[in-house]
Tab-separated table of C-alpha atoms in Angstrom:
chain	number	residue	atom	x	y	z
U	1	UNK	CA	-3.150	-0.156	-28.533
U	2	UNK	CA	-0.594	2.500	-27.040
U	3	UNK	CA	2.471	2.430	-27.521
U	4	UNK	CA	3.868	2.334	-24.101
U	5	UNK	CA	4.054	-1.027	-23.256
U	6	UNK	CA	6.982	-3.234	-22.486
U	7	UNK	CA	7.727	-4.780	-25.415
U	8	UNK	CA	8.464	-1.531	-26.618
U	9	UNK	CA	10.791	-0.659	-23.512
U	10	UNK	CA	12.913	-4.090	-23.985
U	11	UNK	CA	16.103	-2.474	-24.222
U	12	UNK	CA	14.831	-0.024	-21.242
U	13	UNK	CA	14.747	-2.995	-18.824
U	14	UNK	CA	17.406	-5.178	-20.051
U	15	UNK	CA	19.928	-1.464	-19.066
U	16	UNK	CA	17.869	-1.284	-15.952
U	17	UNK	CA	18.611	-4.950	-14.360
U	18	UNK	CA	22.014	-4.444	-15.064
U	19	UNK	CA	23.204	-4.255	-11.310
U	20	UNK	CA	24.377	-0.406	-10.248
U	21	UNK	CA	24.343	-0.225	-6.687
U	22	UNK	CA	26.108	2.732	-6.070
U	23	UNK	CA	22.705	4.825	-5.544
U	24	UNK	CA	21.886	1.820	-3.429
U	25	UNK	CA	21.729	4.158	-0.355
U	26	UNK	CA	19.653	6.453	-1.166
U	27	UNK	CA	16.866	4.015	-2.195
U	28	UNK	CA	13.906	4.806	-0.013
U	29	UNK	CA	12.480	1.304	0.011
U	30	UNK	CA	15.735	-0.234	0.848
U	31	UNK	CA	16.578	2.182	3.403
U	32	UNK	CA	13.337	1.134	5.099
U	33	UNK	CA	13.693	-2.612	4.465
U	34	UNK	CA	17.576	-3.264	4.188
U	35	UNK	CA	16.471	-6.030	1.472
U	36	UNK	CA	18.359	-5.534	-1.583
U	37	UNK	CA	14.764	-6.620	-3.152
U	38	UNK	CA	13.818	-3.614	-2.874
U	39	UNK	CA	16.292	-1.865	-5.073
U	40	UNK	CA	14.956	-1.311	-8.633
U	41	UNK	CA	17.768	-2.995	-10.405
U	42	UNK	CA	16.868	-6.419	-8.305
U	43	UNK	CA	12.961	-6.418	-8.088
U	44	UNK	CA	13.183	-5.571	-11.768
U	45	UNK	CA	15.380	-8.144	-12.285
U	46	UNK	CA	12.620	-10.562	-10.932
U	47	UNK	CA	10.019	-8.998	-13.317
U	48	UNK	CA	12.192	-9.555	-16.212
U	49	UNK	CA	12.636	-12.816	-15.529
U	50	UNK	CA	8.792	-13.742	-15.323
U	51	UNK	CA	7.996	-11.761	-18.582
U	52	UNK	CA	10.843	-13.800	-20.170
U	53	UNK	CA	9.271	-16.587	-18.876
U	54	UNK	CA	12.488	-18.339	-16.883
U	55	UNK	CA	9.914	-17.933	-13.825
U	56	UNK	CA	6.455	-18.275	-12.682
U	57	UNK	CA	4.755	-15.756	-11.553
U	58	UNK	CA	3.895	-16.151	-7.852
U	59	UNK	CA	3.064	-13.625	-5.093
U	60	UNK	CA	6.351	-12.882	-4.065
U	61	UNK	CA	7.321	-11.621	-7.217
U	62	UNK	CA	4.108	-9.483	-7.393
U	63	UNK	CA	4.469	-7.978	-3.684
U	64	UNK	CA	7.711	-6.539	-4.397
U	65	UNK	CA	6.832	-4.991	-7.793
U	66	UNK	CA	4.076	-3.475	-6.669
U	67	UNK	CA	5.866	-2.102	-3.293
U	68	UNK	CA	7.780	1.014	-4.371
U	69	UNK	CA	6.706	3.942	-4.173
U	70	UNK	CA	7.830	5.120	-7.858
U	71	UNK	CA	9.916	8.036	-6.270
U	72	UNK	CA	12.491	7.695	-8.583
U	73	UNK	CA	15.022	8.108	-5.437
U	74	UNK	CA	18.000	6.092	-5.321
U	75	UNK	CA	17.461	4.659	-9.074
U	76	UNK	CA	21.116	3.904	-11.312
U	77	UNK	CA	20.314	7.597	-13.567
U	78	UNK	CA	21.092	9.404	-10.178
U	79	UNK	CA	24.922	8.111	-10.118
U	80	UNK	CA	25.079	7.735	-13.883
U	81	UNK	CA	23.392	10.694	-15.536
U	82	UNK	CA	21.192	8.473	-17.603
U	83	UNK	CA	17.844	9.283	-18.754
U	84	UNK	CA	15.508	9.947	-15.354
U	85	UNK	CA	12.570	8.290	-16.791
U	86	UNK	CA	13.838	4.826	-17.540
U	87	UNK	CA	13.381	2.980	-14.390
U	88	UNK	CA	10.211	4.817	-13.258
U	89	UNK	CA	8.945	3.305	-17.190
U	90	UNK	CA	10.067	-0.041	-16.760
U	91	UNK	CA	8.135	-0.353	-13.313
U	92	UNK	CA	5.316	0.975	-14.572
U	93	UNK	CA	5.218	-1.315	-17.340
U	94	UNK	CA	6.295	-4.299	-15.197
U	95	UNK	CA	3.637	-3.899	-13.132
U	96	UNK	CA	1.033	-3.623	-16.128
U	97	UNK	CA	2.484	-6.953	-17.395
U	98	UNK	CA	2.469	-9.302	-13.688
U	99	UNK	CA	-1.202	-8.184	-14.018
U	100	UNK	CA	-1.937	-9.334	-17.642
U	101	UNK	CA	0.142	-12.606	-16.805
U	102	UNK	CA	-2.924	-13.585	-14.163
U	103	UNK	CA	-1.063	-11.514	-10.533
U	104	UNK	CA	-4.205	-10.712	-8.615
U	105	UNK	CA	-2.822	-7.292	-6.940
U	106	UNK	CA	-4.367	-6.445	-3.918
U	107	UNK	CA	-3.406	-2.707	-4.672
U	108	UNK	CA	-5.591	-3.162	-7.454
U	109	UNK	CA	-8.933	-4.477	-5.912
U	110	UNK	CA	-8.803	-1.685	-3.058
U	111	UNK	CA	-8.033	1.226	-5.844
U	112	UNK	CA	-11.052	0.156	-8.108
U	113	UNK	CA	-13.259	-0.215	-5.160
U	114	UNK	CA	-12.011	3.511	-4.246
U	115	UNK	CA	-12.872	4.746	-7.519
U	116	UNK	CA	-16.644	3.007	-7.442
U	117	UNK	CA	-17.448	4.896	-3.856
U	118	UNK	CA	-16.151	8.285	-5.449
U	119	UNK	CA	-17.640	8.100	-8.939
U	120	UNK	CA	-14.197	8.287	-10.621
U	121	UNK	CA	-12.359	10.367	-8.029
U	122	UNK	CA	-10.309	9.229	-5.264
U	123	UNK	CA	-12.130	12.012	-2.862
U	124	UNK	CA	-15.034	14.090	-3.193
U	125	UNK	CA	-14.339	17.090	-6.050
U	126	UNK	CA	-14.550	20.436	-4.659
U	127	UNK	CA	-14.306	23.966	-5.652
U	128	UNK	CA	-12.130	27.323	-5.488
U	129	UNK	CA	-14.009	30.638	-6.113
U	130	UNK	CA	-10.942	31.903	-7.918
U	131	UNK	CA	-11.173	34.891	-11.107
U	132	UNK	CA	-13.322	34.159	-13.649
U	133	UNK	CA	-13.253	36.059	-16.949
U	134	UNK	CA	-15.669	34.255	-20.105
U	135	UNK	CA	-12.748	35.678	-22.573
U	136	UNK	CA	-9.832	34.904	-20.934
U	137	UNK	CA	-7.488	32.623	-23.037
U	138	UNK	CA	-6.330	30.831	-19.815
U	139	UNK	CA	-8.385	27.816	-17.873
U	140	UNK	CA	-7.128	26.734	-14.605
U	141	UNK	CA	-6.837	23.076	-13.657
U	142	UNK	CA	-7.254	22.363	-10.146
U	143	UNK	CA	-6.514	18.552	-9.059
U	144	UNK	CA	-7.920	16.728	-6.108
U	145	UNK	CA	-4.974	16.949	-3.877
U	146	UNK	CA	-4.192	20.829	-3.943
U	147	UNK	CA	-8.212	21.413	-3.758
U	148	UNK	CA	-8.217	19.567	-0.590
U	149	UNK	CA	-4.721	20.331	1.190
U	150	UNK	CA	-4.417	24.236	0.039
U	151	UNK	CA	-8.021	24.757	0.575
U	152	UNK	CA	-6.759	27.741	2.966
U	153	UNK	CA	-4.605	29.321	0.620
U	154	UNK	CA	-7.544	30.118	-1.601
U	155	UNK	CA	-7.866	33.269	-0.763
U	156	UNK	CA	-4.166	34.411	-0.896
U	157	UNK	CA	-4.339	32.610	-4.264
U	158	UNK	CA	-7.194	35.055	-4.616
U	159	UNK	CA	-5.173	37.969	-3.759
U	160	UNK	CA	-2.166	37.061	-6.427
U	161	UNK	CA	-4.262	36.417	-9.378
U	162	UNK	CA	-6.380	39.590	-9.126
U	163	UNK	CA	-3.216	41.722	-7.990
U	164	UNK	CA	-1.745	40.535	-11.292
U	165	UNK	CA	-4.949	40.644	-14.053
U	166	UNK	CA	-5.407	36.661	-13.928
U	167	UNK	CA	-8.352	35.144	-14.251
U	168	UNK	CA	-9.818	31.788	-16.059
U	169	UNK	CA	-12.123	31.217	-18.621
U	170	UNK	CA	-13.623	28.059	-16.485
U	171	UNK	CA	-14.850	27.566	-12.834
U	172	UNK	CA	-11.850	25.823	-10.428
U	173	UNK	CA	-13.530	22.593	-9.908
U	174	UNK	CA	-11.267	20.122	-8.597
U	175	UNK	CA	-9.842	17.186	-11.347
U	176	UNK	CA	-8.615	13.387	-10.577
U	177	UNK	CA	-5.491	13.608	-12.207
U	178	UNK	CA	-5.841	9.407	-12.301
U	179	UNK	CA	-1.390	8.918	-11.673
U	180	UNK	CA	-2.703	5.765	-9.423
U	181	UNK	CA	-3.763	4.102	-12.913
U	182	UNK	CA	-0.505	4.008	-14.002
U	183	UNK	CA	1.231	3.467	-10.367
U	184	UNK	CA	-0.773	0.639	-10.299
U	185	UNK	CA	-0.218	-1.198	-13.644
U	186	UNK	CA	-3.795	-0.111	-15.043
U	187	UNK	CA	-2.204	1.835	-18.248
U	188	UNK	CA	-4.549	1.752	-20.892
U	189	UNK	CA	-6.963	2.971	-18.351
U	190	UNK	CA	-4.947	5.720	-17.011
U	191	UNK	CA	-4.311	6.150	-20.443
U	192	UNK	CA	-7.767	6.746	-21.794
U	193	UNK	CA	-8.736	8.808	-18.152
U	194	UNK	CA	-5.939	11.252	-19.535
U	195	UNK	CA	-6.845	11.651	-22.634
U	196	UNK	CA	-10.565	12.427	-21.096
U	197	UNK	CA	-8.964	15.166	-19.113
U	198	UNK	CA	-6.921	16.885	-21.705
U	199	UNK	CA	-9.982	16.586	-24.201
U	200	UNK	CA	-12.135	18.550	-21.835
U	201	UNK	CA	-9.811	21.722	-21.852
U	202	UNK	CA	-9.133	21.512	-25.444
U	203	UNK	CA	-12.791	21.574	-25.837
U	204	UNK	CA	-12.664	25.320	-23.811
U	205	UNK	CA	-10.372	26.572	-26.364
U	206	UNK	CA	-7.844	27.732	-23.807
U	207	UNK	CA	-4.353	28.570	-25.020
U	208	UNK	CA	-2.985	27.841	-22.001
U	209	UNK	CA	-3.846	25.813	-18.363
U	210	UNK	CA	-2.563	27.071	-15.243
U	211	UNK	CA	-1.515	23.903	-12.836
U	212	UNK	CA	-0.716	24.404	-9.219
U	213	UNK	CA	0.867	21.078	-8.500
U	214	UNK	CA	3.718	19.090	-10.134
U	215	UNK	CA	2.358	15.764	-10.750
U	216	UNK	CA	-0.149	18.031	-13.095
U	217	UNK	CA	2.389	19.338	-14.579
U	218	UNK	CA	4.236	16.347	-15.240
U	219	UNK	CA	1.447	14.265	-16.995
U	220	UNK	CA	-0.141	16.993	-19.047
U	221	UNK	CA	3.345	17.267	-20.572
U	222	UNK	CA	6.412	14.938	-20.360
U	223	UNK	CA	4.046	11.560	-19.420
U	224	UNK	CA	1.253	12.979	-21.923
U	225	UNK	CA	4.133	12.267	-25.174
U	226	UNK	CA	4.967	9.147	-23.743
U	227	UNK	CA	1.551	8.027	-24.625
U	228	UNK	CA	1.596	10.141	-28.100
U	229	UNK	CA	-0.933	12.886	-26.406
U	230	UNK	CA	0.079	16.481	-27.447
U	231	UNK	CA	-1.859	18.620	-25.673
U	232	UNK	CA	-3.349	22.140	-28.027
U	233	UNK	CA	-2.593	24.398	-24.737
U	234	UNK	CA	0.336	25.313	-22.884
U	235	UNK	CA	0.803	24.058	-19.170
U	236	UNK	CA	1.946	26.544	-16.820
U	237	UNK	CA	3.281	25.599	-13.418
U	238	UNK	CA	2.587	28.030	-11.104
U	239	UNK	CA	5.836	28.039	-9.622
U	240	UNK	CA	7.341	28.801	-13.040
U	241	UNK	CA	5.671	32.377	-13.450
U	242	UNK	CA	6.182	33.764	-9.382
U	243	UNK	CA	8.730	36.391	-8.076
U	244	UNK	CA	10.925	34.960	-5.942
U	245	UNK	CA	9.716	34.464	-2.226
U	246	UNK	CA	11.858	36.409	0.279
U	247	UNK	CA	12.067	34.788	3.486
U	248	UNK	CA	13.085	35.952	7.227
U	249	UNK	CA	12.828	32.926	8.972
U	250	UNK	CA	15.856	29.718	8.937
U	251	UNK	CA	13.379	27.996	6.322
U	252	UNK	CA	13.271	24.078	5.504
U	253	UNK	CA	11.991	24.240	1.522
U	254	UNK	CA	10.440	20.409	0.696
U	255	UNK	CA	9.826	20.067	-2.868
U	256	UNK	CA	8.503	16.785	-3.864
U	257	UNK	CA	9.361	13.995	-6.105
U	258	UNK	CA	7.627	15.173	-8.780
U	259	UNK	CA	9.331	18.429	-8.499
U	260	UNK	CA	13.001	17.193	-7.981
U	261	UNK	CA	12.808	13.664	-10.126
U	262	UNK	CA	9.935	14.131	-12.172
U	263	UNK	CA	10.511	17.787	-13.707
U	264	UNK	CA	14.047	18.534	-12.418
U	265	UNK	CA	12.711	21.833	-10.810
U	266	UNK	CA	15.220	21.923	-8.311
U	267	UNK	CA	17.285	24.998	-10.054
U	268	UNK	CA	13.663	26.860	-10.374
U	269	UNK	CA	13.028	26.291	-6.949
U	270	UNK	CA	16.239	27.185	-5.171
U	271	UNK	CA	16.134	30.687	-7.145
U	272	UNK	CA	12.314	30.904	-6.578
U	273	UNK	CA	13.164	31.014	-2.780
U	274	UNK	CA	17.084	32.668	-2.762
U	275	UNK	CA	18.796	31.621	-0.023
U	276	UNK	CA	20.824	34.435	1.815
U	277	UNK	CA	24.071	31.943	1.617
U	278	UNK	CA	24.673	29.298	-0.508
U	279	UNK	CA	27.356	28.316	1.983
U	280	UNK	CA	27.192	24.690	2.912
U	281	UNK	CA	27.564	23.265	6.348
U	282	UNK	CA	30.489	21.430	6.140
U	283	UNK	CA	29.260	18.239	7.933
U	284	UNK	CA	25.941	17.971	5.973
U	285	UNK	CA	24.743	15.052	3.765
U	286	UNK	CA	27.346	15.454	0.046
U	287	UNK	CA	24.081	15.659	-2.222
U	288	UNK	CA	21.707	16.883	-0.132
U	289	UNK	CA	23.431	19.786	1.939
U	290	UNK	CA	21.810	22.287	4.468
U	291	UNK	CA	23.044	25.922	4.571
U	292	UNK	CA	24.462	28.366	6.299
U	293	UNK	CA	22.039	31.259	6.795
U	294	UNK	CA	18.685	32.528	8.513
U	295	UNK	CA	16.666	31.981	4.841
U	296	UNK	CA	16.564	28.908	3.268
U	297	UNK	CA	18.837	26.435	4.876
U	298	UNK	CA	18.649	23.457	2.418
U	299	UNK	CA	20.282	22.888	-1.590
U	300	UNK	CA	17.235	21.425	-3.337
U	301	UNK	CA	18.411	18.856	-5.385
U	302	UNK	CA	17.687	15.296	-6.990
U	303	UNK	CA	18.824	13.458	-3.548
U	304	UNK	CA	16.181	15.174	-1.091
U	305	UNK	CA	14.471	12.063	0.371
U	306	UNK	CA	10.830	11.748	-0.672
U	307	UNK	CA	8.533	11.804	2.617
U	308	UNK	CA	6.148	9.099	0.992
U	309	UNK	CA	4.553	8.003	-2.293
U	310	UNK	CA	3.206	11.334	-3.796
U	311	UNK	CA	-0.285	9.521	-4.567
U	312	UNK	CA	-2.773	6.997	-2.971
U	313	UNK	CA	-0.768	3.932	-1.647
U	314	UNK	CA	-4.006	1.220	-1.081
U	315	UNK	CA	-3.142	-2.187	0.380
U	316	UNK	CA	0.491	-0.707	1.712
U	317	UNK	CA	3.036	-1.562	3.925
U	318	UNK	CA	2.632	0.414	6.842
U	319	UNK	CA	6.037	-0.701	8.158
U	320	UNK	CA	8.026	0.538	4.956
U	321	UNK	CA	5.769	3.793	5.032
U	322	UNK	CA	6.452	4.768	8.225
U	323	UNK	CA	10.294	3.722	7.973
U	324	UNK	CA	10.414	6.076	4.849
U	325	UNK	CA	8.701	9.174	6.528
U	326	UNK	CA	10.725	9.544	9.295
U	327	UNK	CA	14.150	8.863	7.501
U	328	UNK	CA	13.102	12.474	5.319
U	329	UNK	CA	11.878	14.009	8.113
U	330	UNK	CA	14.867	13.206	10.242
U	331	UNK	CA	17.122	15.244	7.847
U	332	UNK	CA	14.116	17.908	8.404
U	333	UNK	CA	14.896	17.977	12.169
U	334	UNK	CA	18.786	18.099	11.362
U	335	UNK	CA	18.161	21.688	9.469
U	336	UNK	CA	16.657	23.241	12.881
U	337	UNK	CA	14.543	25.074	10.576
U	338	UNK	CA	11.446	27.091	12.290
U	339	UNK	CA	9.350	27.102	9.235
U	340	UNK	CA	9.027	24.361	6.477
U	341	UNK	CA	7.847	25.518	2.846
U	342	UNK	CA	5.723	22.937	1.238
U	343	UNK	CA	5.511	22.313	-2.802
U	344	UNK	CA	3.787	18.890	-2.693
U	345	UNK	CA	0.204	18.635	-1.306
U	346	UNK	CA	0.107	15.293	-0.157
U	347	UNK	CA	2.649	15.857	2.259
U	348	UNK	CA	1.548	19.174	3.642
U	349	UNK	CA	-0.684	17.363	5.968
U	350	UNK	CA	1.443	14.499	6.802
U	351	UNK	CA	4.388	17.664	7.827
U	352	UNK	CA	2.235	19.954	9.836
U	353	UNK	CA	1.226	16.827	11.963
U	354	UNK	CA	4.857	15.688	12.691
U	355	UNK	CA	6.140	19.142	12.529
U	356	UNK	CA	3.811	20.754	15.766
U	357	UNK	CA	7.002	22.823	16.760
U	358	UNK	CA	7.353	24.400	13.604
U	359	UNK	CA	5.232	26.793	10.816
U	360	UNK	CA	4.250	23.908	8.031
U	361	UNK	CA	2.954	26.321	5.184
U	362	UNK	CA	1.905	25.377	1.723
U	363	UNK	CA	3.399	27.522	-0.830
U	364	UNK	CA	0.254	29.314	-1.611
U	365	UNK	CA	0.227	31.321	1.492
U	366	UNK	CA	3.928	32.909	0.698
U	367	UNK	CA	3.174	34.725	-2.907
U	368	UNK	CA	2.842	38.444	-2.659
């Protein structure tokens, strides 16, 4: 058995029910809801409680466990500078235990019945014709949700690699990274699909794995070691390895939670796309601010409101969804931005359909 599991995070959740409300507004969930319930100190306080067995499990309890959307926006490290994996941890793991304790989670059912229809995937797997090269000591990983969403930046992506000698030892045929296992409590499965995945590019013998998307880059290294996986390649992140993008155009730059929380990219990203002033607009939001300029008119930072859950919510609450959307795309209006740069891919799609008024481009399509 693994070691992440919640008796081993005791002291995790006992500092994470401790009430801190400060980051209270900023909590997606709550901002949708206005039910301190749905503030991680509170629902985990409920979960505690049931594991300790002072209360019985019921559907309640389950329900608002399983209804975040494991942003990691609005949690106690943002105010306090702790450690920015803790609560995310203790969800996960509170989630795993409500279902070993008998919770029948309707997130659950619909996920497995997902995975049946798509033979392990959550969509169909697709391909990129990108560089190929039998010797090269680099494989590229391509997941599900950049195959589908960037599928016309494949050719610029084309155009980058061969202008700068890249090419992979393997074919770019799209992965299920699998980040709904542990979303959803499943973590010995999620545990055993990653190992799967990280086996099959050790066996290539790469020495390195280029990913395009955060989440990748996240669980191939910082969630991989939580589960004592070491992978025998280095991951690259895309992003990581780019000149910066010069822009023209009063630009809106949306990074992601897996970006922001997850890997703490902001830095990277606000020098990956310089802004022509760093000058803040003196009315603007204290931690996330827009800026003066015709670039890039927003500070990335850990406080830029996530536009959903960055995987696939099943059985969801369309209400708290839809509340959390348009609060982060409000703020998007506020910038009067005409163009909005795009690092996560599932809300690419979600932005160019709100954003009709606007250019909604991926980041693929701005590397030179």
């Amino acid at each position: 058995m693994i070691k992440y599991r919640l008796e081993n995070y005791e002291e995790t959740l006992n500092h994470q029910v401790i009430h801190m409300d400060q980051a209270v507004c900023y909590c997606p969930e709550f901002r949708a809801t206005r039910m301190m319930h749905h503030y991680p100190s509170r629902r985990l306080q409920l979960a505690r409680a049931v594991w300790k067995d002072e209360l019985p499990i019921s559907d309640y309890i389950g329900e608002i466990n399983f209804a975040g959307i494991l942003s990691r926006q609005g949690e106690r490290w943002q105010n306090f500078g702790e450690c920015a994996e803790d609560g995310t941890d203790a969800t996960i793991l509170c989630r795993q235990m409500l279902l070993e304790k008998g919770y029948d989670a309707p997130q659950v059912k619909e996920f497995k019945k997902a995975l049946e229809i798509h033979a392990n995937h959550l969509s169909d797997s697709i391909a990129w014709k990108l560089p190929m090269d039998q010797v090269s000591d680099m494989a590229i990983l391509l997941d599900d949700e950049t195959a589908h969403c960037g599928k016309e930046s494949e050719k610029n992506l084309n155009v980058y690699l061969k202008a700068h000698k890249i090419a992979f030892s393997n074919e770019a045929k799209s992965e299920y990274l699998g980040f709904e296992y542990f979303a959803y409590g499943l973590v010995e499965e999620g545990a055993a699909h990653l190992k799967r995945l990280i086996q099959k590019y050790e066996d290539l013998g790469a020495k390195k794995v280029m990913v395009l998307s955060a989440k990748a880059a996240y669980l191939l290294t910082k969630f991989a070691e939580k589960l004592d996986m070491k992978t025998a390649f280095e991951v690259i992140y895309l992003p990581e390895i780019l000149e910066p993008i010069r822009e023209k155009e009063k630009m809106y730059v949306y990074a992601g939670s897996f970006n922001l929380r997850y890997l703490l990219n902001g830095n990277l990203l606000n020098q990956l796309i310089p802004g022509d002033s760093e000058e803040q607009i003196p009315n603007s939001q204290e931690f996330i601010p827009l800026l003066k300029g015709d670039a890039r008119v927003n500070e990335l930072t850990i406080w830029q409101k996530p536009i959903g859950a960055e995987y696939c919510l099943f059985a969801k609450n369309q209400k708290m969804e839809q509340a959390v959307r348009e609060d982060a795309c409000a703020d998007i209006q506020k910038s009067k931005a005409e163009k909005i740069l795009v690092f996560e891919p599932t809300a690419y799609q979600t932005l160019k359909n709100i954003f009709k008024d606007k250019k909604v481009v991926y980041y693929l399509e701005e590397m030179k």
